[in-house]
Amino acid sequence: MASATTAPGVSDEALSPLGQRLRVLLSSERVVGDLRGYFGIGMPPSKATFTGNRFEHLAGGGDRPEIADRITAENLVAVQTLSVTVPAPVALDILEGPLGTRLSGLLHAIPRDINMVDADADVVADGSPADHAWHLLRDQPDVGWVIAGKLLARKRPRLLPVYDRVVRCAVGRPSSFWLALHTALREDDAALHRQLLELRQVAGVPETVSALRVCDVAVWMGHRAEGHACPR
C-alpha cells in the first residue's frame, strides 16, 4: 500500500491537470494532522473546532434510505455547519412546495450507493439528473453554486463533492469540476481514490466519511492555512 502522503504510479505529466494538482496537495506533510483537527479525532466533542465535522453525520446522514430522495429540515441545518444558509423562502419551498417535489424526482434518479470513482461519467455529466438538480438549486434566489453543491453533497456524499470558493481557489476552475474530479479519481488505476482512503484510515476518520469529503477537507484546510484571499 502507498504511504499516506505519496501516491505512486504514473508520472505527473501523464495525469489530468486536476489530478496533478491534487497529487501535490494531498502529499503535503500536514494533511493527516489537518484531517484529525477538522474531524476532532482524539478530542472531546466540546473541544471540536469545526462544525463541518458534523456535516455528513447530523441526524444519521442525508443519504439514509428513508430520506435519500427528499431534502429535509435536517439537511438544511447540515449545510449550515459548512457556513452557508439556504434562504428561508427557498427552504420553505423545498420543504413544503413544488421545488421540493421537483428535487425529489431528480434525487430519485441519482444513484445513492455508489462512489464517484465507480460511477460512469454520464452520472455526473452535463444534462444528468444530478446536473439538473444542481442547476435548479443554483438558480433559486440567493442560493448560487456553492450552496447548491453543498446541499447535493449532503444528499449524495459518495458521489457528489463539496466544492466552494476555497477549494476552487486551490485547484483551479475546470469547466466541469465534477467531470474533472471523476477523471482524476479514476486515472492511474484509481490511485487518487486509494490515497484518499488511506489518508482516512491513517488519520482515524470514520469510514462513514466519503473519499470525496476527505479530499475536500484536506484541500480546504491546507489552502485556508496558507492565508489565501480567495476570490468570490
mmCIF file of C-alpha atoms in Angstrom:
data_model
loop_
_atom_site.group_PDB
_atom_site.id
_atom_site.type_symbol
_atom_site.label_atom_id
_atom_site.label_comp_id
_atom_site.label_asym_id
_atom_site.label_seq_id
_atom_site.Cartn_x
_atom_site.Cartn_y
_atom_site.Cartn_z
ATOM 1 C CA MET A 1 0.000 0.000 0.000
ATOM 2 C CA ALA A 2 1.206 3.523 -0.719
ATOM 3 C CA SER A 3 2.239 5.813 2.080
ATOM 4 C CA ALA A 4 -0.379 8.235 3.325
ATOM 5 C CA THR A 5 1.383 11.207 1.791
ATOM 6 C CA THR A 6 2.501 9.946 -1.596
ATOM 7 C CA ALA A 7 0.553 8.366 -4.429
ATOM 8 C CA PRO A 8 2.676 6.079 -6.625
ATOM 9 C CA GLY A 9 2.081 5.176 -10.239
ATOM 10 C CA VAL A 10 2.412 7.135 -13.440
ATOM 11 C CA SER A 11 4.353 10.363 -13.723
ATOM 12 C CA ASP A 12 2.626 13.645 -13.013
ATOM 13 C CA GLU A 13 2.811 14.562 -16.688
ATOM 14 C CA ALA A 14 0.510 11.660 -17.550
ATOM 15 C CA LEU A 15 -2.210 12.856 -15.171
ATOM 16 C CA SER A 16 -5.006 15.300 -15.841
ATOM 17 C CA PRO A 17 -4.437 18.886 -14.607
ATOM 18 C CA LEU A 18 -6.702 18.360 -11.603
ATOM 19 C CA GLY A 19 -5.082 15.006 -10.897
ATOM 20 C CA GLN A 20 -1.659 16.646 -10.901
ATOM 21 C CA ARG A 21 -2.803 19.411 -8.573
ATOM 22 C CA LEU A 22 -4.478 17.063 -6.110
ATOM 23 C CA ARG A 23 -1.438 14.807 -6.043
ATOM 24 C CA VAL A 24 0.626 17.772 -4.876
ATOM 25 C CA LEU A 25 -1.901 18.996 -2.323
ATOM 26 C CA LEU A 26 -2.581 15.578 -0.802
ATOM 27 C CA SER A 27 1.122 14.796 -0.490
ATOM 28 C CA SER A 28 1.646 17.624 1.985
ATOM 29 C CA GLU A 29 3.002 16.548 5.367
ATOM 30 C CA ARG A 30 0.227 18.445 7.099
ATOM 31 C CA VAL A 31 -2.708 16.545 5.568
ATOM 32 C CA VAL A 32 -3.124 13.847 8.230
ATOM 33 C CA GLY A 33 -2.944 16.406 11.024
ATOM 34 C CA ASP A 34 -5.419 18.638 9.210
ATOM 35 C CA LEU A 35 -7.892 15.783 8.875
ATOM 36 C CA ARG A 36 -7.568 14.887 12.545
ATOM 37 C CA GLY A 37 -8.011 18.501 13.561
ATOM 38 C CA TYR A 38 -11.041 19.094 11.367
ATOM 39 C CA PHE A 39 -12.882 15.938 12.396
ATOM 40 C CA GLY A 40 -11.855 16.278 16.047
ATOM 41 C CA ILE A 41 -10.093 12.918 16.152
ATOM 42 C CA GLY A 42 -8.886 12.306 19.691
ATOM 43 C CA MET A 43 -10.716 15.391 21.011
ATOM 44 C CA PRO A 44 -13.822 15.545 23.229
ATOM 45 C CA PRO A 45 -16.811 16.918 21.308
ATOM 46 C CA SER A 46 -16.715 20.122 23.360
ATOM 47 C CA LYS A 47 -13.218 20.861 22.048
ATOM 48 C CA ALA A 48 -14.021 20.342 18.366
ATOM 49 C CA THR A 49 -13.268 23.496 16.386
ATOM 50 C CA PHE A 50 -15.055 22.923 13.085
ATOM 51 C CA THR A 51 -18.833 22.499 12.946
ATOM 52 C CA GLY A 52 -18.347 20.960 9.499
ATOM 53 C CA ASN A 53 -17.242 17.722 11.133
ATOM 54 C CA ARG A 54 -20.970 17.087 11.693
ATOM 55 C CA PHE A 55 -21.957 17.720 8.068
ATOM 56 C CA GLU A 56 -22.254 14.096 6.988
ATOM 57 C CA HIS A 57 -23.353 12.599 10.315
ATOM 58 C CA LEU A 58 -26.001 15.001 11.621
ATOM 59 C CA ALA A 59 -29.252 13.093 12.211
ATOM 60 C CA GLY A 60 -27.823 9.954 10.653
ATOM 61 C CA GLY A 61 -26.798 11.470 7.321
ATOM 62 C CA GLY A 62 -28.579 12.825 4.292
ATOM 63 C CA ASP A 63 -28.443 9.643 2.219
ATOM 64 C CA ARG A 64 -30.037 7.199 4.609
ATOM 65 C CA PRO A 65 -32.678 5.244 2.686
ATOM 66 C CA GLU A 66 -35.798 6.676 4.279
ATOM 67 C CA ILE A 67 -34.942 10.282 3.307
ATOM 68 C CA ALA A 68 -32.466 9.819 0.457
ATOM 69 C CA ASP A 69 -34.815 11.227 -2.166
ATOM 70 C CA ARG A 70 -36.091 14.273 -0.309
ATOM 71 C CA ILE A 71 -34.455 17.257 1.332
ATOM 72 C CA THR A 72 -35.431 17.541 4.978
ATOM 73 C CA ALA A 73 -35.049 20.282 7.567
ATOM 74 C CA GLU A 74 -32.099 18.322 8.986
ATOM 75 C CA ASN A 75 -30.341 18.583 5.628
ATOM 76 C CA LEU A 76 -30.841 22.335 5.626
ATOM 77 C CA VAL A 77 -29.299 22.538 9.092
ATOM 78 C CA ALA A 78 -26.426 20.296 7.999
ATOM 79 C CA VAL A 79 -25.317 22.706 5.275
ATOM 80 C CA GLN A 80 -25.187 25.443 7.901
ATOM 81 C CA THR A 81 -22.329 23.537 9.518
ATOM 82 C CA LEU A 82 -20.393 24.447 6.348
ATOM 83 C CA SER A 83 -21.028 28.160 6.895
ATOM 84 C CA VAL A 84 -23.829 28.633 4.364
ATOM 85 C CA THR A 85 -27.578 29.038 4.804
ATOM 86 C CA VAL A 86 -30.389 28.255 2.398
ATOM 87 C CA PRO A 87 -32.581 31.377 2.285
ATOM 88 C CA ALA A 88 -35.835 30.939 4.202
ATOM 89 C CA PRO A 89 -38.204 31.301 1.205
ATOM 90 C CA VAL A 90 -36.225 28.689 -0.732
ATOM 91 C CA ALA A 91 -36.060 26.418 2.313
ATOM 92 C CA LEU A 92 -39.827 26.580 2.709
ATOM 93 C CA ASP A 93 -40.325 25.816 -0.985
ATOM 94 C CA ILE A 94 -38.035 22.812 -0.615
ATOM 95 C CA LEU A 95 -39.846 21.551 2.475
ATOM 96 C CA GLU A 96 -43.428 22.341 1.558
ATOM 97 C CA GLY A 97 -43.648 23.484 -2.053
ATOM 98 C CA PRO A 98 -43.174 22.472 -5.676
ATOM 99 C CA LEU A 99 -39.405 22.970 -5.557
ATOM 100 C CA GLY A 100 -39.130 20.109 -3.085
ATOM 101 C CA THR A 101 -41.252 17.905 -5.323
ATOM 102 C CA ARG A 102 -39.081 18.627 -8.351
ATOM 103 C CA LEU A 103 -35.887 18.000 -6.392
ATOM 104 C CA SER A 104 -37.235 14.709 -5.031
ATOM 105 C CA GLY A 105 -37.887 13.500 -8.556
ATOM 106 C CA LEU A 106 -34.343 14.332 -9.573
ATOM 107 C CA LEU A 107 -32.801 12.830 -6.436
ATOM 108 C CA HIS A 108 -34.678 9.594 -7.123
ATOM 109 C CA ALA A 109 -32.761 9.358 -10.415
ATOM 110 C CA ILE A 110 -29.334 9.952 -8.819
ATOM 111 C CA PRO A 111 -27.622 6.783 -7.517
ATOM 112 C CA ARG A 112 -27.287 6.701 -3.737
ATOM 113 C CA ASP A 113 -24.972 3.774 -3.095
ATOM 114 C CA ILE A 114 -22.050 4.401 -5.434
ATOM 115 C CA ASN A 115 -18.742 6.241 -5.142
ATOM 116 C CA MET A 116 -17.828 8.773 -7.790
ATOM 117 C CA VAL A 117 -14.806 6.680 -8.770
ATOM 118 C CA ASP A 118 -17.086 3.727 -9.618
ATOM 119 C CA ALA A 119 -19.776 5.712 -11.406
ATOM 120 C CA ASP A 120 -19.970 6.182 -15.153
ATOM 121 C CA ALA A 121 -19.136 9.704 -16.268
ATOM 122 C CA ASP A 122 -22.654 10.279 -17.533
ATOM 123 C CA VAL A 123 -23.930 10.137 -13.925
ATOM 124 C CA VAL A 124 -22.221 13.482 -13.232
ATOM 125 C CA ALA A 125 -22.163 14.884 -16.770
ATOM 126 C CA ASP A 126 -24.000 17.896 -18.123
ATOM 127 C CA GLY A 127 -27.651 17.002 -18.601
ATOM 128 C CA SER A 128 -27.681 14.278 -15.931
ATOM 129 C CA PRO A 129 -30.278 14.331 -13.127
ATOM 130 C CA ALA A 130 -27.525 15.478 -10.756
ATOM 131 C CA ASP A 131 -26.663 18.342 -13.092
ATOM 132 C CA HIS A 132 -30.331 19.301 -13.414
ATOM 133 C CA ALA A 133 -30.712 19.277 -9.611
ATOM 134 C CA TRP A 134 -27.622 21.474 -9.229
ATOM 135 C CA HIS A 135 -28.884 23.999 -11.778
ATOM 136 C CA LEU A 136 -32.350 24.010 -10.237
ATOM 137 C CA LEU A 137 -30.920 24.820 -6.818
ATOM 138 C CA ARG A 138 -28.279 27.219 -8.082
ATOM 139 C CA ASP A 139 -30.869 29.326 -9.876
ATOM 140 C CA GLN A 140 -33.032 29.883 -6.812
ATOM 141 C CA PRO A 141 -32.859 33.414 -5.352
ATOM 142 C CA ASP A 142 -29.737 33.956 -3.237
ATOM 143 C CA VAL A 143 -28.622 30.322 -3.464
ATOM 144 C CA GLY A 144 -25.847 30.126 -6.062
ATOM 145 C CA TRP A 145 -23.368 27.401 -6.905
ATOM 146 C CA VAL A 146 -21.734 26.930 -3.503
ATOM 147 C CA ILE A 147 -24.929 26.278 -1.553
ATOM 148 C CA ALA A 148 -26.342 24.147 -4.360
ATOM 149 C CA GLY A 149 -23.257 21.953 -4.362
ATOM 150 C CA LYS A 150 -23.139 21.572 -0.582
ATOM 151 C CA LEU A 151 -26.789 20.592 -0.370
ATOM 152 C CA LEU A 152 -26.359 17.933 -3.046
ATOM 153 C CA ALA A 153 -23.163 16.687 -1.376
ATOM 154 C CA ARG A 154 -25.200 16.166 1.789
ATOM 155 C CA LYS A 155 -27.694 14.049 -0.180
ATOM 156 C CA ARG A 156 -25.124 12.060 -2.195
ATOM 157 C CA PRO A 157 -21.859 12.270 -0.201
ATOM 158 C CA ARG A 158 -20.147 9.396 -2.015
ATOM 159 C CA LEU A 159 -20.994 10.673 -5.484
ATOM 160 C CA LEU A 160 -21.092 14.485 -5.403
ATOM 161 C CA PRO A 161 -18.332 16.615 -3.837
ATOM 162 C CA VAL A 162 -18.377 19.712 -1.692
ATOM 163 C CA TYR A 163 -16.885 22.497 -3.809
ATOM 164 C CA ASP A 164 -16.594 26.050 -2.566
ATOM 165 C CA ARG A 165 -14.525 29.162 -3.192
ATOM 166 C CA VAL A 166 -11.563 27.962 -1.115
ATOM 167 C CA VAL A 167 -11.335 24.626 -2.938
ATOM 168 C CA ARG A 168 -11.819 26.359 -6.286
ATOM 169 C CA CYS A 169 -9.003 28.762 -5.401
ATOM 170 C CA ALA A 170 -6.768 25.819 -4.508
ATOM 171 C CA VAL A 171 -7.410 23.592 -7.518
ATOM 172 C CA GLY A 172 -8.432 25.971 -10.292
ATOM 173 C CA ARG A 173 -11.579 26.233 -12.358
ATOM 174 C CA PRO A 174 -12.118 23.284 -14.703
ATOM 175 C CA SER A 175 -15.105 23.732 -16.980
ATOM 176 C CA SER A 176 -16.857 20.948 -15.057
ATOM 177 C CA PHE A 177 -15.431 20.231 -11.611
ATOM 178 C CA TRP A 178 -17.474 17.050 -11.270
ATOM 179 C CA LEU A 179 -16.169 15.570 -14.519
ATOM 180 C CA ALA A 180 -12.610 16.726 -13.860
ATOM 181 C CA LEU A 181 -12.675 15.116 -10.410
ATOM 182 C CA HIS A 182 -14.221 11.951 -11.839
ATOM 183 C CA THR A 183 -11.311 11.708 -14.289
ATOM 184 C CA ALA A 184 -8.725 12.410 -11.581
ATOM 185 C CA LEU A 185 -10.149 9.738 -9.300
ATOM 186 C CA ARG A 186 -10.158 7.050 -11.981
ATOM 187 C CA GLU A 187 -6.841 7.668 -13.731
ATOM 188 C CA ASP A 188 -3.680 5.732 -12.838
ATOM 189 C CA ASP A 189 -5.759 2.741 -11.696
ATOM 190 C CA ALA A 190 -7.710 4.910 -9.216
ATOM 191 C CA ALA A 191 -4.535 5.860 -7.329
ATOM 192 C CA LEU A 192 -6.037 9.106 -6.038
ATOM 193 C CA HIS A 193 -9.116 7.374 -4.671
ATOM 194 C CA ARG A 194 -6.964 4.786 -2.928
ATOM 195 C CA GLN A 195 -4.768 7.524 -1.487
ATOM 196 C CA LEU A 196 -7.823 9.261 -0.038
ATOM 197 C CA LEU A 197 -8.997 6.040 1.594
ATOM 198 C CA GLU A 198 -5.558 5.535 3.105
ATOM 199 C CA LEU A 199 -5.425 9.084 4.402
ATOM 200 C CA ARG A 200 -8.808 8.496 6.007
ATOM 201 C CA GLN A 201 -7.538 5.353 7.679
ATOM 202 C CA VAL A 202 -4.253 6.825 8.904
ATOM 203 C CA ALA A 203 -5.992 9.915 10.287
ATOM 204 C CA GLY A 204 -8.587 7.785 12.066
ATOM 205 C CA VAL A 205 -11.502 9.440 10.276
ATOM 206 C CA PRO A 206 -14.667 7.276 10.351
ATOM 207 C CA GLU A 207 -15.340 5.190 7.259
ATOM 208 C CA THR A 208 -18.737 6.874 7.028
ATOM 209 C CA VAL A 209 -16.879 9.960 5.757
ATOM 210 C CA SER A 210 -16.558 9.586 1.993
ATOM 211 C CA ALA A 211 -13.353 9.788 -0.018
ATOM 212 C CA LEU A 212 -14.761 12.927 -1.662
ATOM 213 C CA ARG A 213 -15.167 14.600 1.709
ATOM 214 C CA VAL A 214 -11.647 13.611 2.774
ATOM 215 C CA CYS A 215 -10.398 15.304 -0.382
ATOM 216 C CA ASP A 216 -12.464 18.423 0.236
ATOM 217 C CA VAL A 217 -11.353 18.808 3.852
ATOM 218 C CA ALA A 218 -7.673 18.157 3.106
ATOM 219 C CA VAL A 219 -7.612 20.725 0.294
ATOM 220 C CA TRP A 220 -9.712 23.266 2.201
ATOM 221 C CA MET A 221 -7.669 23.051 5.386
ATOM 222 C CA GLY A 222 -4.336 23.321 3.612
ATOM 223 C CA HIS A 223 -5.339 26.257 1.438
ATOM 224 C CA ARG A 224 -7.013 28.074 4.312
ATOM 225 C CA ALA A 225 -3.894 27.728 6.453
ATOM 226 C CA GLU A 226 -1.819 29.420 3.759
ATOM 227 C CA GLY A 227 -3.914 32.548 4.140
ATOM 228 C CA HIS A 228 -5.040 32.983 0.541
ATOM 229 C CA ALA A 229 -7.571 35.693 -0.258
ATOM 230 C CA CYS A 230 -9.812 33.562 -2.428
ATOM 231 C CA PRO A 231 -11.959 35.489 -4.941
ATOM 232 C CA ARG A 232 -15.700 35.213 -4.755
#
